[in-house]
Coordinates of C-alpha atoms in Angstrom, one line a residue:
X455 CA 0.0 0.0 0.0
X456 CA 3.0 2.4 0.8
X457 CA 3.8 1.8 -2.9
X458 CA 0.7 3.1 -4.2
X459 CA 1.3 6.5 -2.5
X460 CA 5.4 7.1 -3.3
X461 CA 5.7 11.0 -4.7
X462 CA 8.0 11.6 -7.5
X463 CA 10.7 14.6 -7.3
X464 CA 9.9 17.2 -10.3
X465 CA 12.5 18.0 -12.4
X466 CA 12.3 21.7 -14.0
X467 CA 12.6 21.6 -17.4
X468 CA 16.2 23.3 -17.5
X469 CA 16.9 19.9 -15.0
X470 CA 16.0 17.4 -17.7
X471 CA 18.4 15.6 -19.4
X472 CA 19.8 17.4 -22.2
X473 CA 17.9 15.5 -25.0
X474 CA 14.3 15.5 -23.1
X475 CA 14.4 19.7 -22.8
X476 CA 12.5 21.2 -24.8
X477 CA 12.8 24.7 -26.4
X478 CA 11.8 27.4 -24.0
X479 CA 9.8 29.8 -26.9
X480 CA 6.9 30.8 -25.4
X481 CA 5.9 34.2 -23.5
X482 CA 3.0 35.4 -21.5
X483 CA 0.7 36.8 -24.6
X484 CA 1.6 33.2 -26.2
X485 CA 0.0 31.4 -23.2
X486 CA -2.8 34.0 -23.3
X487 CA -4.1 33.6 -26.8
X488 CA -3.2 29.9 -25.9
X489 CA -6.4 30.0 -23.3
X490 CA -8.4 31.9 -25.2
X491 CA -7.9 29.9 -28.2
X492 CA -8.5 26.6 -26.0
X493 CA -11.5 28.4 -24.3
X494 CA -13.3 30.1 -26.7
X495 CA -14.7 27.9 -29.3
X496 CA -17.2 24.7 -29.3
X497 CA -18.4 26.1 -26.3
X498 CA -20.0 29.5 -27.3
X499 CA -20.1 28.7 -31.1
X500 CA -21.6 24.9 -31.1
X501 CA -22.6 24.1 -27.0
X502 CA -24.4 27.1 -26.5
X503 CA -27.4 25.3 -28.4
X504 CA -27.1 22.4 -26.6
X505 CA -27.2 24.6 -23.7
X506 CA -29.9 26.4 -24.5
X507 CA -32.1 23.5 -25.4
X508 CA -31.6 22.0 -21.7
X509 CA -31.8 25.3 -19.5
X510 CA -33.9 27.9 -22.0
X511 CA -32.8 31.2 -22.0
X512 CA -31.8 30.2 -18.3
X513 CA -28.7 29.4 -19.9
X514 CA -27.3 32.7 -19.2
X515 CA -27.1 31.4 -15.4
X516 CA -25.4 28.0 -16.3
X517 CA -22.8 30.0 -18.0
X518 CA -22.3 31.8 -15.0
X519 CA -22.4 29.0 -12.5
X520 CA -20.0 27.0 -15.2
X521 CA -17.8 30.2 -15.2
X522 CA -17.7 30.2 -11.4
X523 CA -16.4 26.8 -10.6
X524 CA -14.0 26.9 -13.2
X525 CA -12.8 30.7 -12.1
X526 CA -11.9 28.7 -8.6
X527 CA -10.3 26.1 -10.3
X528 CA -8.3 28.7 -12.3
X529 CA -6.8 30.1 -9.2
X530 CA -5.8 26.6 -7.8
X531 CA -4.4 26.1 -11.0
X532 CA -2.2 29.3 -11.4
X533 CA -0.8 28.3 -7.9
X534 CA 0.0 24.6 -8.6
X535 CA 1.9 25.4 -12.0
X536 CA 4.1 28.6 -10.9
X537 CA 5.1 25.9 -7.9
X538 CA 5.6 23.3 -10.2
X539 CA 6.5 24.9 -13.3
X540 CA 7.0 21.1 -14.8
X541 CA 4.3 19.6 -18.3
X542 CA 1.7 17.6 -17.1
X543 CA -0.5 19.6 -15.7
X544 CA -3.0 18.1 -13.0
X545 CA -1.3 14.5 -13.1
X546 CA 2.4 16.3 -12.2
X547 CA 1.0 17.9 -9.2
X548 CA -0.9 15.3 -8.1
X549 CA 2.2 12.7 -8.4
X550 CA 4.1 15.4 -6.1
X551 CA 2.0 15.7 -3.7
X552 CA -0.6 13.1 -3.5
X553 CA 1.0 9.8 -4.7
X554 CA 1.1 7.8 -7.2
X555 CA -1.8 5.9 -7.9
X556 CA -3.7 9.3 -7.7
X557 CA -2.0 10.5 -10.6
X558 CA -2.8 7.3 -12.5
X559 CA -6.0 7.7 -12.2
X560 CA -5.9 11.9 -12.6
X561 CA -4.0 11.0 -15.6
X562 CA -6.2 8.6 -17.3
X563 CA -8.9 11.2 -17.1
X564 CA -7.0 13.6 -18.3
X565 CA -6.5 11.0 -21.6
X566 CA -10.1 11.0 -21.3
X567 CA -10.4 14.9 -21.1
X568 CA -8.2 15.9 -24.3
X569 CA -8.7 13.1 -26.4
X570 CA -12.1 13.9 -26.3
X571 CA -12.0 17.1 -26.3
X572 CA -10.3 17.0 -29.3
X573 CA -12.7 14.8 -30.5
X574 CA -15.4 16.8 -30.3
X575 CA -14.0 20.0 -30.8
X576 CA -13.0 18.2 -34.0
X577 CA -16.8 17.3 -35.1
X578 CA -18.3 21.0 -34.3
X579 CA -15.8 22.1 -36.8
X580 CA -17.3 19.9 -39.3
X581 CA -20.8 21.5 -38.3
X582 CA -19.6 24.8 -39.3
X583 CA -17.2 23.4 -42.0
X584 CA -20.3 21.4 -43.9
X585 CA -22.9 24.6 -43.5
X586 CA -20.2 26.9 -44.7
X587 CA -19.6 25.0 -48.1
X588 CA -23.3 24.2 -48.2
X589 CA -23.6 28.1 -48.8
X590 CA -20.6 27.9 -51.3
X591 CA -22.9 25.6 -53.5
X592 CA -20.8 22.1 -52.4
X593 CA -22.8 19.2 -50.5
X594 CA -20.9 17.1 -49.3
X595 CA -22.7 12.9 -49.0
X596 CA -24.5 12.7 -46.3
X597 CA -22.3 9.9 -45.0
X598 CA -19.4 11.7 -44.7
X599 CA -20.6 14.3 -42.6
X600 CA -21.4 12.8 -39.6
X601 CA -20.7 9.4 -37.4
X602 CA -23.3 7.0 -37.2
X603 CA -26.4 7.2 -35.1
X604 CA -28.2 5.1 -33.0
X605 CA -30.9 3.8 -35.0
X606 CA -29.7 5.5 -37.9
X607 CA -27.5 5.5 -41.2
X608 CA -23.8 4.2 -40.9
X609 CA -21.8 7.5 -41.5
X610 CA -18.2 8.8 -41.0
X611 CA -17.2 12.4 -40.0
X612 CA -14.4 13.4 -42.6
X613 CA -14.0 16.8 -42.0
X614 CA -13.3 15.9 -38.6
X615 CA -10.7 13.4 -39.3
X616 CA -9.2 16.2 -41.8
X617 CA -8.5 18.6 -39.2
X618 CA -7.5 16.5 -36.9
X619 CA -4.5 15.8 -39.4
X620 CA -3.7 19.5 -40.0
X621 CA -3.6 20.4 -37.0
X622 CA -1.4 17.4 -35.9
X623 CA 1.2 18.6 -38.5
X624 CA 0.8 21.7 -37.8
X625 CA 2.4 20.9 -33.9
X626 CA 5.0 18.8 -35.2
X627 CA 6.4 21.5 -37.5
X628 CA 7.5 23.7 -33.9
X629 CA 6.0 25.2 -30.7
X630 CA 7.1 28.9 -31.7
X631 CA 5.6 28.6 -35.2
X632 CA 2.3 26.9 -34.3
X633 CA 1.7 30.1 -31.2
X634 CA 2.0 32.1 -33.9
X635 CA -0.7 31.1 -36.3
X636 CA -2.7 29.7 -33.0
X637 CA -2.4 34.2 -32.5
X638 CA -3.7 35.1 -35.5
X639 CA -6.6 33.0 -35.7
X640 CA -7.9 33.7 -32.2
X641 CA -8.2 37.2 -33.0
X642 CA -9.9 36.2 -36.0
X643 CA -12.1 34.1 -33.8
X644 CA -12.9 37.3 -31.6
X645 CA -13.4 39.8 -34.6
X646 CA -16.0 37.3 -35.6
X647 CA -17.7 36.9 -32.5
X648 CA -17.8 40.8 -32.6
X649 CA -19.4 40.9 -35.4
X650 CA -22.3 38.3 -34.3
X651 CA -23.1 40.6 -31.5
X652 CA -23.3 43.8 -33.6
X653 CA -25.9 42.5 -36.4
X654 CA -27.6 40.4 -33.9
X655 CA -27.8 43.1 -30.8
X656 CA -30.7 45.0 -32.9
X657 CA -32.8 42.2 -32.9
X658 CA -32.8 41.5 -29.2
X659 CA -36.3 40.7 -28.4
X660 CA -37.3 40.2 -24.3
X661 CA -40.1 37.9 -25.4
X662 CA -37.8 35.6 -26.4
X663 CA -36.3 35.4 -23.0
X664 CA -39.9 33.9 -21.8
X665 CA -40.1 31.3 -20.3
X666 CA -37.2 32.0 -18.8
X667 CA -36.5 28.6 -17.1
X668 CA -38.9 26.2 -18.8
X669 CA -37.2 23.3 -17.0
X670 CA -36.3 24.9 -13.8
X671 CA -33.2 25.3 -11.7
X672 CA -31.8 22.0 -11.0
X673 CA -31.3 19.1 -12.7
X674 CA -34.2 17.2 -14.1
X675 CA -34.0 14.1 -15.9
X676 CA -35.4 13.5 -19.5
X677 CA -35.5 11.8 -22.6
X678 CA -32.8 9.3 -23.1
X679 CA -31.2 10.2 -19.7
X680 CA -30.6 13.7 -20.9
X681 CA -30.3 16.2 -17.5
X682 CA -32.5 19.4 -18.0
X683 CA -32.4 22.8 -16.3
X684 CA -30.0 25.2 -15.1
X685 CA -27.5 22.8 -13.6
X686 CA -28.2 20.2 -15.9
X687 CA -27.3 22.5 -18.8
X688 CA -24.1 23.8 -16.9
X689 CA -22.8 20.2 -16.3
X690 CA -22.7 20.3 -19.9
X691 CA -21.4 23.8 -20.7
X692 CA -18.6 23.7 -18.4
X693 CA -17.0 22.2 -21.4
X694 CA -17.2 25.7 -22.9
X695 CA -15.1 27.3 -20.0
X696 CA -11.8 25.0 -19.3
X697 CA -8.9 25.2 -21.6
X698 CA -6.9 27.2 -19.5
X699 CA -5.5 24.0 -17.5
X700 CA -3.9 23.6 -21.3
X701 CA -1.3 26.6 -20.8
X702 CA -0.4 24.4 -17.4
X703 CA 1.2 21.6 -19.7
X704 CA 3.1 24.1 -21.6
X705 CA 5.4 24.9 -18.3
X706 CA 8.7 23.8 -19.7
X707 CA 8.2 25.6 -22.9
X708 CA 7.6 28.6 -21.6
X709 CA 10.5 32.2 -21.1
X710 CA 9.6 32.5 -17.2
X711 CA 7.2 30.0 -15.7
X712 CA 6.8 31.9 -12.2
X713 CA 5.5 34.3 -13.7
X714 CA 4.0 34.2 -17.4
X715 CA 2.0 30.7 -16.1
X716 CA -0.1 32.7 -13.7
X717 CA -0.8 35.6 -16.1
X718 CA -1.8 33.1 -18.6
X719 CA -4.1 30.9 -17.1
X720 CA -6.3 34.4 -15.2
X721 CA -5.9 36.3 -18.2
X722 CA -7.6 34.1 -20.6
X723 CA -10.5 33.0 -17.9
X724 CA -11.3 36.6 -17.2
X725 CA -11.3 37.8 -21.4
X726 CA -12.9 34.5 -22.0
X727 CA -15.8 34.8 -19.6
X728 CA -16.5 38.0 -20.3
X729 CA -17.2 36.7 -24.2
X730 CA -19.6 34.5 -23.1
X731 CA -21.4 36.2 -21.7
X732 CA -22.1 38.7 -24.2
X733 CA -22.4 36.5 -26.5
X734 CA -25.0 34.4 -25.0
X735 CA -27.4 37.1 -24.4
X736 CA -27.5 38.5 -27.1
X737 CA -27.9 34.6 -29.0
X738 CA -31.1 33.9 -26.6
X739 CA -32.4 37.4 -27.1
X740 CA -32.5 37.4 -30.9
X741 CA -34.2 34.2 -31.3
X742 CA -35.9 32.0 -29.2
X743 CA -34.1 29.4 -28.1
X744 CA -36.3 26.3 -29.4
X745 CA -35.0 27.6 -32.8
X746 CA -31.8 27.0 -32.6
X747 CA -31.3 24.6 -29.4
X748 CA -30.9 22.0 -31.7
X749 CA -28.2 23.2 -34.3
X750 CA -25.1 22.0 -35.0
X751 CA -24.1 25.6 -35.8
X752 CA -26.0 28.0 -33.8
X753 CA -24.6 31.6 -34.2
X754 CA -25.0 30.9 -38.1
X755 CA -28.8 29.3 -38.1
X756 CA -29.6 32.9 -35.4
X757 CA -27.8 35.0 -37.9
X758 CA -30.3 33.4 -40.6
X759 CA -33.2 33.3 -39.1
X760 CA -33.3 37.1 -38.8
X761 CA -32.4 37.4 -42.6
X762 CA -28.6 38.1 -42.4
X763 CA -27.9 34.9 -44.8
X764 CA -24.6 36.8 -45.9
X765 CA -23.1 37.0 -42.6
X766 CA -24.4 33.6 -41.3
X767 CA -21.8 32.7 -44.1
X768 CA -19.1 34.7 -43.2
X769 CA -19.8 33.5 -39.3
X770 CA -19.7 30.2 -40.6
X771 CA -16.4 30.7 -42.7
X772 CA -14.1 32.5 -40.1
X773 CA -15.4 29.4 -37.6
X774 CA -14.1 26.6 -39.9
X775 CA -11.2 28.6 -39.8
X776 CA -10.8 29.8 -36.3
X777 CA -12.2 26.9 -34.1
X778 CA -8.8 24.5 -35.3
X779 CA -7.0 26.7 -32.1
X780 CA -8.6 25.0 -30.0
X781 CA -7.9 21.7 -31.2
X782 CA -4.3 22.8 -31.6
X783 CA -4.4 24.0 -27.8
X784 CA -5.4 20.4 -26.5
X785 CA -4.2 18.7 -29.0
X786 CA -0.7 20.2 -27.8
X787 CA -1.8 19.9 -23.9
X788 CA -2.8 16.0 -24.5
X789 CA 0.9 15.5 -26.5
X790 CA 2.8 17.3 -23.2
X791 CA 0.9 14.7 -21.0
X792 CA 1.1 11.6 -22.8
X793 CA 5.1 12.6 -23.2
X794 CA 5.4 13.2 -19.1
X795 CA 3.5 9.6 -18.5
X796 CA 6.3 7.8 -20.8
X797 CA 8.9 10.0 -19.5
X798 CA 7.7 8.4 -15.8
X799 CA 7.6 4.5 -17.5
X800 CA 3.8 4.6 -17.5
X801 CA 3.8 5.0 -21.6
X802 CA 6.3 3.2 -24.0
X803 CA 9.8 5.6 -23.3
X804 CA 10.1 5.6 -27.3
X805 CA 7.2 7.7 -27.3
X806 CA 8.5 10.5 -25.1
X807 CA 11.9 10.8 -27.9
X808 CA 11.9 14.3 -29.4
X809 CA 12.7 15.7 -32.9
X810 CA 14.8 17.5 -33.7
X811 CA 12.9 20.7 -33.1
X812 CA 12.5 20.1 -29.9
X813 CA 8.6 18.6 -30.3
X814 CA 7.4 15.6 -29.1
X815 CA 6.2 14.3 -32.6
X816 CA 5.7 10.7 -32.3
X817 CA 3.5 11.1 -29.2
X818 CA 1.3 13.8 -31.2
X819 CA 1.0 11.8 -34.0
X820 CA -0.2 8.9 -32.2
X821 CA -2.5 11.0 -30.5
X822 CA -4.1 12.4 -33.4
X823 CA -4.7 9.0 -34.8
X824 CA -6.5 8.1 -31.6
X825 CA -8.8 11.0 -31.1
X826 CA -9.4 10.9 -35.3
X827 CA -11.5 7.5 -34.7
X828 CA -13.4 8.8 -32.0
X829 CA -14.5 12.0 -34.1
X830 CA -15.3 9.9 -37.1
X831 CA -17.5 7.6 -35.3
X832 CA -19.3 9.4 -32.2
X833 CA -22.0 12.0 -31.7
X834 CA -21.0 15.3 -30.3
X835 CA -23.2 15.4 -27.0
X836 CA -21.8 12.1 -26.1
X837 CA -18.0 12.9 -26.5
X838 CA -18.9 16.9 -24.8
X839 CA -20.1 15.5 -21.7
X840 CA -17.7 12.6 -21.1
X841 CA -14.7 14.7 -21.5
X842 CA -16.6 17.0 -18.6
X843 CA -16.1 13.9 -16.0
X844 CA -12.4 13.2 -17.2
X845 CA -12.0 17.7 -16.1
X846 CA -14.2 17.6 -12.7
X847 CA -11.7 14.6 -11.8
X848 CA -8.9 16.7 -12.9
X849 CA -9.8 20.0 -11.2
X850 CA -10.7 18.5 -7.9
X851 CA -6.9 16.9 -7.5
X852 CA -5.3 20.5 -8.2
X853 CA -7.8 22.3 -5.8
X854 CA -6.8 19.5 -3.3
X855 CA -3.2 19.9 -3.9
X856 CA -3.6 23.5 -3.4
X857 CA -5.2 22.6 0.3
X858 CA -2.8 19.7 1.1
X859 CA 0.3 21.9 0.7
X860 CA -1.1 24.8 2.3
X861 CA -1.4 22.1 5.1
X862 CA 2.0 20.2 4.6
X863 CA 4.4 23.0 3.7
X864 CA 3.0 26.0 4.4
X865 CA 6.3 28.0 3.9
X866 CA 6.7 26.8 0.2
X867 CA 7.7 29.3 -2.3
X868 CA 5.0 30.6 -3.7
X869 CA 5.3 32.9 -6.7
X870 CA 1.5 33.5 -7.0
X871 CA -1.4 32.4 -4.0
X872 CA -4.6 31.6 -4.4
X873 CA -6.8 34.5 -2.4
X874 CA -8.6 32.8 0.1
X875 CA -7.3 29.3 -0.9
X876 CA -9.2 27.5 2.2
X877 CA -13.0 29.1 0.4
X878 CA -11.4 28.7 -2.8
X879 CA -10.4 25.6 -3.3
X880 CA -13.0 24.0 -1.0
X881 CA -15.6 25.6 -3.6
X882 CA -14.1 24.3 -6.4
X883 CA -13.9 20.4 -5.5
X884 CA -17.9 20.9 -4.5
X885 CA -18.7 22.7 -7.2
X886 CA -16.9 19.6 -9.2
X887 CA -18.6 17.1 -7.7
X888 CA -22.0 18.6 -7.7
X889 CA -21.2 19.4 -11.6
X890 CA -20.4 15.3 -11.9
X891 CA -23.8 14.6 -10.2
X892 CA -25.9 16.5 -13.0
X893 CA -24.5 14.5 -15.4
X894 CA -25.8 12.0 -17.9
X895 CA -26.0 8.5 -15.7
X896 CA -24.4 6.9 -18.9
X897 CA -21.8 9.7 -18.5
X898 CA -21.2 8.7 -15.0
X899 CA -20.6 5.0 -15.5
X900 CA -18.6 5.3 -18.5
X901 CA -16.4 7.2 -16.4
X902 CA -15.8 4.9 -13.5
X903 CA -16.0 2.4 -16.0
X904 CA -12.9 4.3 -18.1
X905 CA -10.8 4.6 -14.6
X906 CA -11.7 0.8 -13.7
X907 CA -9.6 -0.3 -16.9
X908 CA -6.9 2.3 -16.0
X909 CA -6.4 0.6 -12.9
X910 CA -6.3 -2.7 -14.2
X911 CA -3.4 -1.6 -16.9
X912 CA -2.0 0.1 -13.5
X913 CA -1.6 -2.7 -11.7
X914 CA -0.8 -5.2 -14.3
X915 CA 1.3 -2.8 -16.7
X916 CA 2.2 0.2 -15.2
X917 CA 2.8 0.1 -11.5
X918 CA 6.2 -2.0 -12.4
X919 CA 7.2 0.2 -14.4
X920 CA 7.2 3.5 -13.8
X921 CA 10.2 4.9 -13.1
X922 CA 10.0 6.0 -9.2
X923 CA 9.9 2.4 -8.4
X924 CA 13.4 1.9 -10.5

């Protein structure tokens, strides 16, 4: 039992064996359009329907609530990675301070969290991606637009698997180079959103905001195990506000850690919620929600409904092109984690080996293959709220790493605190849990059921392994 709990000593990045460092490229500004390109994308431009169809114009709050548990979660966050400024994120802290077969299981959900993330980031692109050439005249087959569906036709989601692949090669061509063009494109992302709220601001009706909780406050159970209302929409939409724990992984690529960490992962949660909420009321007060609850590309259907076909496109257009940053952010923070579990024995080591621009290709690679077939074959609800369990699992081990080293070491070097860390983090680990609670039963049980088969391939793979026990 002692075994299960042994800590591991982090090693900086400028500690690392020469051949495992990798290039140090990235400032503050990088990490910040970093967590706004992570942040800001399925979630306001495909999730908000989803949203919106299980809260009603109540949705507004479940965006807030969301925003509030992960805001707590942030701050734990900022703490953890300027006092471990190590990749990893969540599963490095927790194998500090916490023990081993905690950080197993943290992470496995966090392979859970980005691959699926990916995933479904992957497919809402394709929602925009197929509407946008629908309006350039091209249809694409039916079958090669979408995954199959229960009771439905067999189908396969191309576009998904496509920019999956660019973005996969984008990442292996160099950190510095893909920050750059992540930059760009998030502005591109804002300028659009921008744009949705002018045209659509006019049109803001207050009768549309009636009903204003059609299926209450809490979480009610439906159709198909689907959880209505407020917190039943926010257990859902909570996948709109993380990203941030993404600029975590990106510790040992970044110009000063102690610093630049902190600014990243507050700066983007603040800009980001902040967008969302503009941009969600001003979507349920042009249309009424029942319109577009449903769409697979809901800033676009809003846009046409009140007769601006012309800009629906160009919303549509700069999305296809924008929402691939926040596949390369998790696709990036997924690649960091997978290299740090092979680096610790958990992985094959031949899949923590470098290139010789400092990236870790073959574990990116592999990655994108992985998350390609899930995209290809699954629907996005599904994929959006499983990846939520694999982040409430995640966010609860920082907050209470925040709390057990507050306890244990106290005098710890702390470049920046959490305000009020015993409210704080306390808050975020029940907010977390309750989150976990309002979702989908079948959500719930594929989880444990996911972290049952890590701990089988713990125990008879990795446990020997890994490299603290060598």
């Amino acid at each position: 039992m002692t075994g299960l709990f042994r800590k591991k000593i982090i090693l900086h990045g400028d500690d690392q064996p020469v051949e495992e460092r990798m290039a140090r490229t990235l400032s503050w500004p990088h990490l910040v359009a970093l967590g706004v390109g992570a942040i800001v994308g399925t979630g306001i431009l495909t999730l908000i329907g989803v949203g919106a169809d299980r809260a009603g114009p109540a949705v507004l709050l479940s965006f807030a609530i969301a925003g509030a548990i992960c805001a707590c979660a942030a701050l734990c966050y900022a703490e953890m990675a300027t006092m471990i400024p190590a990749s990893g994120s969540a599963y490095t802290y927790s194998y500090a301070v916490l023990g081993e077969v905690i950080a197993w299981v943290v992470g496995w959900s966090l392979i859970l969290e980005y691959s699926l993330v990916v995933s479904t980031v992957a497919v809402g692109w394709s929602g925009y991606a197929v509407g946008f050439l629908h309006g350039l005249g091209i249809d694409l087959p039916d079958w090669a637009t979408h995954g199959p569906s229960i009771g439905g036709a067999f189908g396969i989601n191309l576009p998904a698997v496509f920019i999956i692949a660019v973005v996969a090669g984008l990442l292996t061509l160099g950190t510095r180079e893909s920050a750059r063009i992540n930059t760009v494109l998030v502005l591109v992302k804002i300028v659009t959103l921008a744009l949705f709220v002018a045209v659509a601001l006019p049109h803001f009706d207050p009768a549309n905001l009636h009903p204003f909780a059609p299926y209450g406050y809490g979480s009610v159970a439906g159709d198909g195990g689907v959880k209505y209302g407020v917190m039943g929409a926010a257990a859902i939409i909570f996948f709109a506000f993380y990203g941030f724990d993404a600029i975590s992984t990106a510790a040992e690529e970044t110009r000063n850690p102690e610093r630049d960490l902190a600014i990243g992962i507050i700066g983007s949660m603040v800009a980001c919620t902040a967008i969302y909420m503009i941009v969600a009321a001003v979507a349920v007060g042009a249309v009424h929600f029942s319109v577009f609850g449903k769409s697979s590309e809901p800033l676009a259907l809003i846009l046409r409904q009140i007769g601006q076909g012309g800009v629906a496109t160009i919303v549509a257009a700069a999305a296809a092109i924008a929402l691939p940053t926040v596949l390369l952010g998790f696709l990036y923070g997924q690649s960091r984690i997978f290299l740090v579990m092979a680096r610790d024995g958990f992985l094959p080591p031949a899949l923590a080996r470098l290139s010789t621009r400092g990236t870790p290709a073959r574990i990116t690679l592999v990655t994108a293959v992985f998350v390609s077939v899930i995209a290809a074959l699954t629907p996005l609800d599904v994929i959006a709220s499983l990846a939520n369990a694999g982040t409430l699992c995640a966010f609860v081990a920082v907050a209470a790493c925040v709390l057990v080293l507050r306890r244990r070491d106290p005098a710890a070097r702390r470049p920046f605190r959490t305000p009020l860390a015993w409210v704080v983090a306390p808050l975020a680990i029940l907010g977390c849990v309750y989150l976990f609670t309002s979702l989908q039963v079948v959500t719930q049980i594929s989880f444990l059921a996911w972290n049952a088969v890590g701990l089988a391939v713990y125990f008879a793979y990795g446990r020997a392994r890994a490299t603290v026990a060598q």
